[in-house]
């Protein structure tokens, strides 16, 4: 009789293992789902691929085909200022465009004229210099926005550079070219200190008076 009573218990033991297997399967799926969710959250928060995302938000070189031209309706920050189709490039220490041979510069020239003229005494001279300047950059409007944000520091650097200029430099074309390069370097220095990136390629004179 003992043998016949033990037989019905065997199927019951087999059935009891089924819930355990189901629970293990559910636990494994929860772990996998949790791992995927954590990965998606980290990517969204910038923890994964954060470096690439940071580089994409920096100044971008603007292709020649996207250069702003009068009457094209492209305003600052628009498509002409380096939109999504602009080629992303890592930040460099300067903003000089890469020459493309006889066809001109490879990248567009983005211009910005500073609103007020600058007046400063010349070095060791009774004369003073009054100039209006504009900058050009091959990058998008990020550089121009940085100049506007740091307008006071930029203007101070320009005035100090003009004050270190002698009469000999302002009365010759070669001297004016040297002065323009010095001004570009001074502005880039301020932008690098304040924003971590220069970007000014050239400085042009819109007004030049010595009195």
PDB file of C-alpha atoms in Angstrom:
ATOM      1  CA  UNK A   1       0.000   0.000   0.000  1.00  0.00           C
ATOM      2  CA  UNK A   2       2.822   2.410   0.678  1.00  0.00           C
ATOM      3  CA  UNK A   3       4.025   2.046  -2.917  1.00  0.00           C
ATOM      4  CA  UNK A   4       0.622   2.869  -4.366  1.00  0.00           C
ATOM      5  CA  UNK A   5       0.198   5.950  -2.142  1.00  0.00           C
ATOM      6  CA  UNK A   6       3.561   7.479  -3.159  1.00  0.00           C
ATOM      7  CA  UNK A   7       2.823   7.420  -6.899  1.00  0.00           C
ATOM      8  CA  UNK A   8       0.176  10.228  -7.004  1.00  0.00           C
ATOM      9  CA  UNK A   9       2.650  12.644  -5.326  1.00  0.00           C
ATOM     10  CA  UNK A  10       5.193  12.447  -8.175  1.00  0.00           C
ATOM     11  CA  UNK A  11       3.183  14.487 -10.751  1.00  0.00           C
ATOM     12  CA  UNK A  12       2.527  17.130  -8.126  1.00  0.00           C
ATOM     13  CA  UNK A  13       6.256  17.661  -7.623  1.00  0.00           C
ATOM     14  CA  UNK A  14       6.793  18.045 -11.351  1.00  0.00           C
ATOM     15  CA  UNK A  15       4.051  20.651 -11.570  1.00  0.00           C
ATOM     16  CA  UNK A  16       5.545  22.662  -8.732  1.00  0.00           C
ATOM     17  CA  UNK A  17       8.707  23.326 -10.787  1.00  0.00           C
ATOM     18  CA  UNK A  18       6.762  25.146 -13.524  1.00  0.00           C
ATOM     19  CA  UNK A  19       6.061  28.409 -11.566  1.00  0.00           C
ATOM     20  CA  UNK A  20       9.732  28.513 -10.591  1.00  0.00           C
ATOM     21  CA  UNK A  21      10.841  28.350 -14.241  1.00  0.00           C
ATOM     22  CA  UNK A  22       8.320  31.049 -15.213  1.00  0.00           C
ATOM     23  CA  UNK A  23       9.582  33.349 -12.439  1.00  0.00           C
ATOM     24  CA  UNK A  24      13.195  32.901 -13.565  1.00  0.00           C
ATOM     25  CA  UNK A  25      12.208  33.751 -17.147  1.00  0.00           C
ATOM     26  CA  UNK A  26      10.365  36.882 -16.048  1.00  0.00           C
ATOM     27  CA  UNK A  27      13.351  37.957 -13.926  1.00  0.00           C
ATOM     28  CA  UNK A  28      15.749  37.565 -16.862  1.00  0.00           C
ATOM     29  CA  UNK A  29      13.493  39.647 -19.102  1.00  0.00           C
ATOM     30  CA  UNK A  30      13.321  42.343 -16.422  1.00  0.00           C
ATOM     31  CA  UNK A  31      17.115  42.492 -16.225  1.00  0.00           C
ATOM     32  CA  UNK A  32      17.456  42.747 -20.000  1.00  0.00           C
ATOM     33  CA  UNK A  33      14.749  45.404 -20.212  1.00  0.00           C
ATOM     34  CA  UNK A  34      16.329  47.355 -17.380  1.00  0.00           C
ATOM     35  CA  UNK A  35      19.713  47.288 -19.124  1.00  0.00           C
ATOM     36  CA  UNK A  36      18.247  48.563 -22.384  1.00  0.00           C
ATOM     37  CA  UNK A  37      16.324  51.290 -20.557  1.00  0.00           C
ATOM     38  CA  UNK A  38      19.426  52.407 -18.682  1.00  0.00           C
ATOM     39  CA  UNK A  39      21.368  52.545 -21.930  1.00  0.00           C
ATOM     40  CA  UNK A  40      18.714  54.683 -23.604  1.00  0.00           C
ATOM     41  CA  UNK A  41      18.598  57.028 -20.612  1.00  0.00           C
ATOM     42  CA  UNK A  42      22.380  57.409 -20.565  1.00  0.00           C
ATOM     43  CA  UNK A  43      22.430  58.159 -24.290  1.00  0.00           C
ATOM     44  CA  UNK A  44      19.670  60.729 -23.913  1.00  0.00           C
ATOM     45  CA  UNK A  45      21.447  62.376 -21.001  1.00  0.00           C
ATOM     46  CA  UNK A  46      24.677  62.635 -22.969  1.00  0.00           C
ATOM     47  CA  UNK A  47      26.555  60.128 -20.791  1.00  0.00           C
ATOM     48  CA  UNK A  48      27.117  57.939 -23.835  1.00  0.00           C
ATOM     49  CA  UNK A  49      28.464  59.683 -26.912  1.00  0.00           C
ATOM     50  CA  UNK A  50      28.622  62.973 -25.022  1.00  0.00           C
ATOM     51  CA  UNK A  51      31.859  64.023 -26.697  1.00  0.00           C
ATOM     52  CA  UNK A  52      30.414  63.733 -30.193  1.00  0.00           C
ATOM     53  CA  UNK A  53      27.316  65.643 -29.122  1.00  0.00           C
ATOM     54  CA  UNK A  54      29.431  68.437 -27.603  1.00  0.00           C
ATOM     55  CA  UNK A  55      31.505  68.777 -30.767  1.00  0.00           C
ATOM     56  CA  UNK A  56      28.399  69.057 -32.928  1.00  0.00           C
ATOM     57  CA  UNK A  57      27.173  72.082 -30.982  1.00  0.00           C
ATOM     58  CA  UNK A  58      30.361  74.116 -31.487  1.00  0.00           C
ATOM     59  CA  UNK A  59      31.167  76.582 -34.304  1.00  0.00           C
ATOM     60  CA  UNK A  60      30.788  75.084 -37.766  1.00  0.00           C
ATOM     61  CA  UNK A  61      32.601  75.914 -40.953  1.00  0.00           C
ATOM     62  CA  UNK A  62      30.116  77.165 -43.542  1.00  0.00           C
ATOM     63  CA  UNK A  63      30.478  75.759 -47.090  1.00  0.00           C
ATOM     64  CA  UNK A  64      30.861  78.317 -49.869  1.00  0.00           C
ATOM     65  CA  UNK A  65      27.496  77.278 -51.300  1.00  0.00           C
ATOM     66  CA  UNK A  66      25.781  78.535 -48.128  1.00  0.00           C
ATOM     67  CA  UNK A  67      27.396  81.966 -48.029  1.00  0.00           C
ATOM     68  CA  UNK A  68      25.044  84.812 -47.116  1.00  0.00           C
ATOM     69  CA  UNK A  69      24.383  87.172 -50.005  1.00  0.00           C
ATOM     70  CA  UNK A  70      22.364  90.419 -50.130  1.00  0.00           C
ATOM     71  CA  UNK A  71      18.698  89.821 -50.818  1.00  0.00           C
ATOM     72  CA  UNK A  72      18.732  86.067 -50.230  1.00  0.00           C
ATOM     73  CA  UNK A  73      16.644  86.371 -47.060  1.00  0.00           C
ATOM     74  CA  UNK A  74      19.192  84.539 -44.920  1.00  0.00           C
ATOM     75  CA  UNK A  75      19.429  86.230 -41.560  1.00  0.00           C
ATOM     76  CA  UNK A  76      21.710  85.624 -38.619  1.00  0.00           C
ATOM     77  CA  UNK A  77      21.247  82.153 -37.190  1.00  0.00           C
ATOM     78  CA  UNK A  78      19.453  80.993 -40.366  1.00  0.00           C
ATOM     79  CA  UNK A  79      20.458  78.493 -42.993  1.00  0.00           C
ATOM     80  CA  UNK A  80      23.198  80.750 -44.337  1.00  0.00           C
ATOM     81  CA  UNK A  81      24.872  80.848 -40.942  1.00  0.00           C
ATOM     82  CA  UNK A  82      25.737  77.168 -40.933  1.00  0.00           C
ATOM     83  CA  UNK A  83      22.520  75.191 -40.598  1.00  0.00           C
ATOM     84  CA  UNK A  84      22.155  71.461 -40.173  1.00  0.00           C
ATOM     85  CA  UNK A  85      23.582  70.772 -43.616  1.00  0.00           C
ATOM     86  CA  UNK A  86      26.797  72.641 -42.786  1.00  0.00           C
ATOM     87  CA  UNK A  87      29.848  70.455 -42.457  1.00  0.00           C
ATOM     88  CA  UNK A  88      30.667  69.945 -38.765  1.00  0.00           C
ATOM     89  CA  UNK A  89      34.291  70.577 -37.891  1.00  0.00           C
ATOM     90  CA  UNK A  90      36.083  70.486 -34.533  1.00  0.00           C
ATOM     91  CA  UNK A  91      37.024  73.814 -32.988  1.00  0.00           C
ATOM     92  CA  UNK A  92      40.442  75.133 -33.994  1.00  0.00           C
ATOM     93  CA  UNK A  93      42.723  77.742 -32.467  1.00  0.00           C
ATOM     94  CA  UNK A  94      42.097  80.210 -35.267  1.00  0.00           C
ATOM     95  CA  UNK A  95      39.510  80.943 -37.894  1.00  0.00           C
ATOM     96  CA  UNK A  96      41.535  81.099 -41.090  1.00  0.00           C
ATOM     97  CA  UNK A  97      39.787  79.338 -43.986  1.00  0.00           C
ATOM     98  CA  UNK A  98      41.502  76.644 -46.002  1.00  0.00           C
ATOM     99  CA  UNK A  99      42.493  77.897 -49.496  1.00  0.00           C
ATOM    100  CA  UNK A 100      40.997  75.982 -52.370  1.00  0.00           C
ATOM    101  CA  UNK A 101      43.302  77.122 -55.164  1.00  0.00           C
ATOM    102  CA  UNK A 102      42.229  79.486 -57.922  1.00  0.00           C
ATOM    103  CA  UNK A 103      38.548  79.033 -57.102  1.00  0.00           C
ATOM    104  CA  UNK A 104      38.871  81.074 -53.913  1.00  0.00           C
ATOM    105  CA  UNK A 105      38.329  80.048 -50.337  1.00  0.00           C
ATOM    106  CA  UNK A 106      36.689  76.705 -49.678  1.00  0.00           C
ATOM    107  CA  UNK A 107      34.459  78.157 -46.975  1.00  0.00           C
ATOM    108  CA  UNK A 108      32.123  81.130 -46.921  1.00  0.00           C
ATOM    109  CA  UNK A 109      33.007  84.512 -45.429  1.00  0.00           C
ATOM    110  CA  UNK A 110      30.559  85.497 -42.714  1.00  0.00           C
ATOM    111  CA  UNK A 111      30.861  89.274 -42.120  1.00  0.00           C
ATOM    112  CA  UNK A 112      30.025  91.412 -39.132  1.00  0.00           C
ATOM    113  CA  UNK A 113      30.590  95.185 -38.857  1.00  0.00           C
ATOM    114  CA  UNK A 114      31.002  96.464 -35.315  1.00  0.00           C
ATOM    115  CA  UNK A 115      28.448  99.157 -34.554  1.00  0.00           C
ATOM    116  CA  UNK A 116      30.641 102.018 -33.298  1.00  0.00           C
ATOM    117  CA  UNK A 117      33.936 103.443 -34.521  1.00  0.00           C
ATOM    118  CA  UNK A 118      37.056 103.290 -32.362  1.00  0.00           C
ATOM    119  CA  UNK A 119      39.132 106.336 -31.430  1.00  0.00           C
ATOM    120  CA  UNK A 120      42.564 106.128 -29.801  1.00  0.00           C
ATOM    121  CA  UNK A 121      45.734 108.184 -29.506  1.00  0.00           C
ATOM    122  CA  UNK A 122      48.658 106.919 -31.526  1.00  0.00           C
ATOM    123  CA  UNK A 123      51.754 105.768 -29.701  1.00  0.00           C
ATOM    124  CA  UNK A 124      54.159 108.646 -28.876  1.00  0.00           C
ATOM    125  CA  UNK A 125      52.204 111.014 -31.118  1.00  0.00           C
ATOM    126  CA  UNK A 126      49.938 114.054 -30.944  1.00  0.00           C
ATOM    127  CA  UNK A 127      47.706 112.447 -33.577  1.00  0.00           C
ATOM    128  CA  UNK A 128      44.828 110.110 -32.931  1.00  0.00           C
ATOM    129  CA  UNK A 129      43.285 107.401 -35.021  1.00  0.00           C
ATOM    130  CA  UNK A 130      39.617 106.815 -35.688  1.00  0.00           C
ATOM    131  CA  UNK A 131      38.627 103.556 -37.374  1.00  0.00           C
ATOM    132  CA  UNK A 132      35.548 101.515 -38.121  1.00  0.00           C
ATOM    133  CA  UNK A 133      36.153  97.769 -38.341  1.00  0.00           C
ATOM    134  CA  UNK A 134      34.388  94.663 -39.575  1.00  0.00           C
ATOM    135  CA  UNK A 135      35.382  91.053 -39.087  1.00  0.00           C
ATOM    136  CA  UNK A 136      35.033  88.011 -41.303  1.00  0.00           C
ATOM    137  CA  UNK A 137      34.845  84.405 -40.197  1.00  0.00           C
ATOM    138  CA  UNK A 138      34.505  81.140 -42.132  1.00  0.00           C
ATOM    139  CA  UNK A 139      32.374  79.834 -39.271  1.00  0.00           C
ATOM    140  CA  UNK A 140      28.672  80.190 -38.589  1.00  0.00           C
ATOM    141  CA  UNK A 141      27.016  82.904 -36.495  1.00  0.00           C
ATOM    142  CA  UNK A 142      28.380  81.390 -33.282  1.00  0.00           C
ATOM    143  CA  UNK A 143      31.520  83.535 -33.628  1.00  0.00           C
ATOM    144  CA  UNK A 144      29.485  86.703 -34.223  1.00  0.00           C
ATOM    145  CA  UNK A 145      27.276  85.952 -31.229  1.00  0.00           C
ATOM    146  CA  UNK A 146      30.399  85.471 -29.111  1.00  0.00           C
ATOM    147  CA  UNK A 147      31.695  88.894 -30.209  1.00  0.00           C
ATOM    148  CA  UNK A 148      28.383  90.521 -29.292  1.00  0.00           C
ATOM    149  CA  UNK A 149      28.260  88.746 -25.940  1.00  0.00           C
ATOM    150  CA  UNK A 150      31.772  89.941 -25.074  1.00  0.00           C
ATOM    151  CA  UNK A 151      31.454  93.346 -26.745  1.00  0.00           C
ATOM    152  CA  UNK A 152      33.037  95.320 -23.885  1.00  0.00           C
ATOM    153  CA  UNK A 153      36.091  93.050 -23.637  1.00  0.00           C
ATOM    154  CA  UNK A 154      36.505  93.008 -27.422  1.00  0.00           C
ATOM    155  CA  UNK A 155      36.288  96.801 -27.718  1.00  0.00           C
ATOM    156  CA  UNK A 156      38.837  97.200 -24.928  1.00  0.00           C
ATOM    157  CA  UNK A 157      41.277  94.879 -26.720  1.00  0.00           C
ATOM    158  CA  UNK A 158      40.806  96.815 -29.981  1.00  0.00           C
ATOM    159  CA  UNK A 159      41.455 100.180 -28.276  1.00  0.00           C
ATOM    160  CA  UNK A 160      44.614  98.896 -26.576  1.00  0.00           C
ATOM    161  CA  UNK A 161      45.890  97.555 -29.887  1.00  0.00           C
ATOM    162  CA  UNK A 162      45.245 100.903 -31.593  1.00  0.00           C
ATOM    163  CA  UNK A 163      47.002 102.699 -28.730  1.00  0.00           C
ATOM    164  CA  UNK A 164      50.120 100.588 -29.353  1.00  0.00           C
ATOM    165  CA  UNK A 165      50.211 101.678 -32.997  1.00  0.00           C
ATOM    166  CA  UNK A 166      52.777 104.179 -34.263  1.00  0.00           C
ATOM    167  CA  UNK A 167      52.379 106.874 -36.936  1.00  0.00           C
ATOM    168  CA  UNK A 168      54.551 104.923 -39.347  1.00  0.00           C
ATOM    169  CA  UNK A 169      52.071 102.073 -39.365  1.00  0.00           C
ATOM    170  CA  UNK A 170      48.987 104.121 -40.189  1.00  0.00           C
ATOM    171  CA  UNK A 171      50.429 106.071 -43.118  1.00  0.00           C
ATOM    172  CA  UNK A 172      51.255 103.097 -45.339  1.00  0.00           C
ATOM    173  CA  UNK A 173      49.194 100.291 -46.837  1.00  0.00           C
ATOM    174  CA  UNK A 174      51.592  97.695 -45.497  1.00  0.00           C
ATOM    175  CA  UNK A 175      51.323  99.169 -42.007  1.00  0.00           C
ATOM    176  CA  UNK A 176      47.523  99.056 -42.178  1.00  0.00           C
ATOM    177  CA  UNK A 177      47.628  95.403 -43.190  1.00  0.00           C
ATOM    178  CA  UNK A 178      49.848  94.641 -40.199  1.00  0.00           C
ATOM    179  CA  UNK A 179      47.451  96.541 -37.946  1.00  0.00           C
ATOM    180  CA  UNK A 180      44.489  94.559 -39.269  1.00  0.00           C
ATOM    181  CA  UNK A 181      46.265  91.293 -38.431  1.00  0.00           C
ATOM    182  CA  UNK A 182      47.106  92.569 -34.950  1.00  0.00           C
ATOM    183  CA  UNK A 183      43.468  93.473 -34.390  1.00  0.00           C
ATOM    184  CA  UNK A 184      42.304  90.018 -35.522  1.00  0.00           C
ATOM    185  CA  UNK A 185      44.775  88.400 -33.121  1.00  0.00           C
ATOM    186  CA  UNK A 186      43.610  90.654 -30.257  1.00  0.00           C
ATOM    187  CA  UNK A 187      39.938  89.830 -30.839  1.00  0.00           C
ATOM    188  CA  UNK A 188      40.659  86.102 -31.119  1.00  0.00           C
ATOM    189  CA  UNK A 189      42.609  86.211 -27.866  1.00  0.00           C
ATOM    190  CA  UNK A 190      39.602  87.673 -26.033  1.00  0.00           C
ATOM    191  CA  UNK A 191      37.202  85.151 -27.565  1.00  0.00           C
ATOM    192  CA  UNK A 192      39.467  82.226 -26.672  1.00  0.00           C
ATOM    193  CA  UNK A 193      39.710  83.435 -23.077  1.00  0.00           C
ATOM    194  CA  UNK A 194      35.962  83.989 -22.761  1.00  0.00           C
ATOM    195  CA  UNK A 195      34.481  81.287 -24.993  1.00  0.00           C
ATOM    196  CA  UNK A 196      37.329  78.858 -25.649  1.00  0.00           C
ATOM    197  CA  UNK A 197      37.288  79.558 -29.391  1.00  0.00           C
ATOM    198  CA  UNK A 198      38.432  82.457 -31.612  1.00  0.00           C
ATOM    199  CA  UNK A 199      37.226  82.051 -35.170  1.00  0.00           C
ATOM    200  CA  UNK A 200      37.976  85.529 -36.589  1.00  0.00           C
ATOM    201  CA  UNK A 201      39.797  85.161 -39.894  1.00  0.00           C
ATOM    202  CA  UNK A 202      40.310  88.779 -40.953  1.00  0.00           C
ATOM    203  CA  UNK A 203      39.651  92.352 -39.869  1.00  0.00           C
ATOM    204  CA  UNK A 204      38.679  95.020 -42.423  1.00  0.00           C
ATOM    205  CA  UNK A 205      38.584  98.788 -42.062  1.00  0.00           C
ATOM    206  CA  UNK A 206      35.264 100.426 -42.920  1.00  0.00           C
ATOM    207  CA  UNK A 207      36.586 103.829 -41.826  1.00  0.00           C
ATOM    208  CA  UNK A 208      40.159 105.042 -41.313  1.00  0.00           C
ATOM    209  CA  UNK A 209      40.971 108.611 -40.263  1.00  0.00           C
ATOM    210  CA  UNK A 210      44.149 110.054 -38.764  1.00  0.00           C
ATOM    211  CA  UNK A 211      43.928 113.517 -37.201  1.00  0.00           C
TER     212      UNK A 211
END
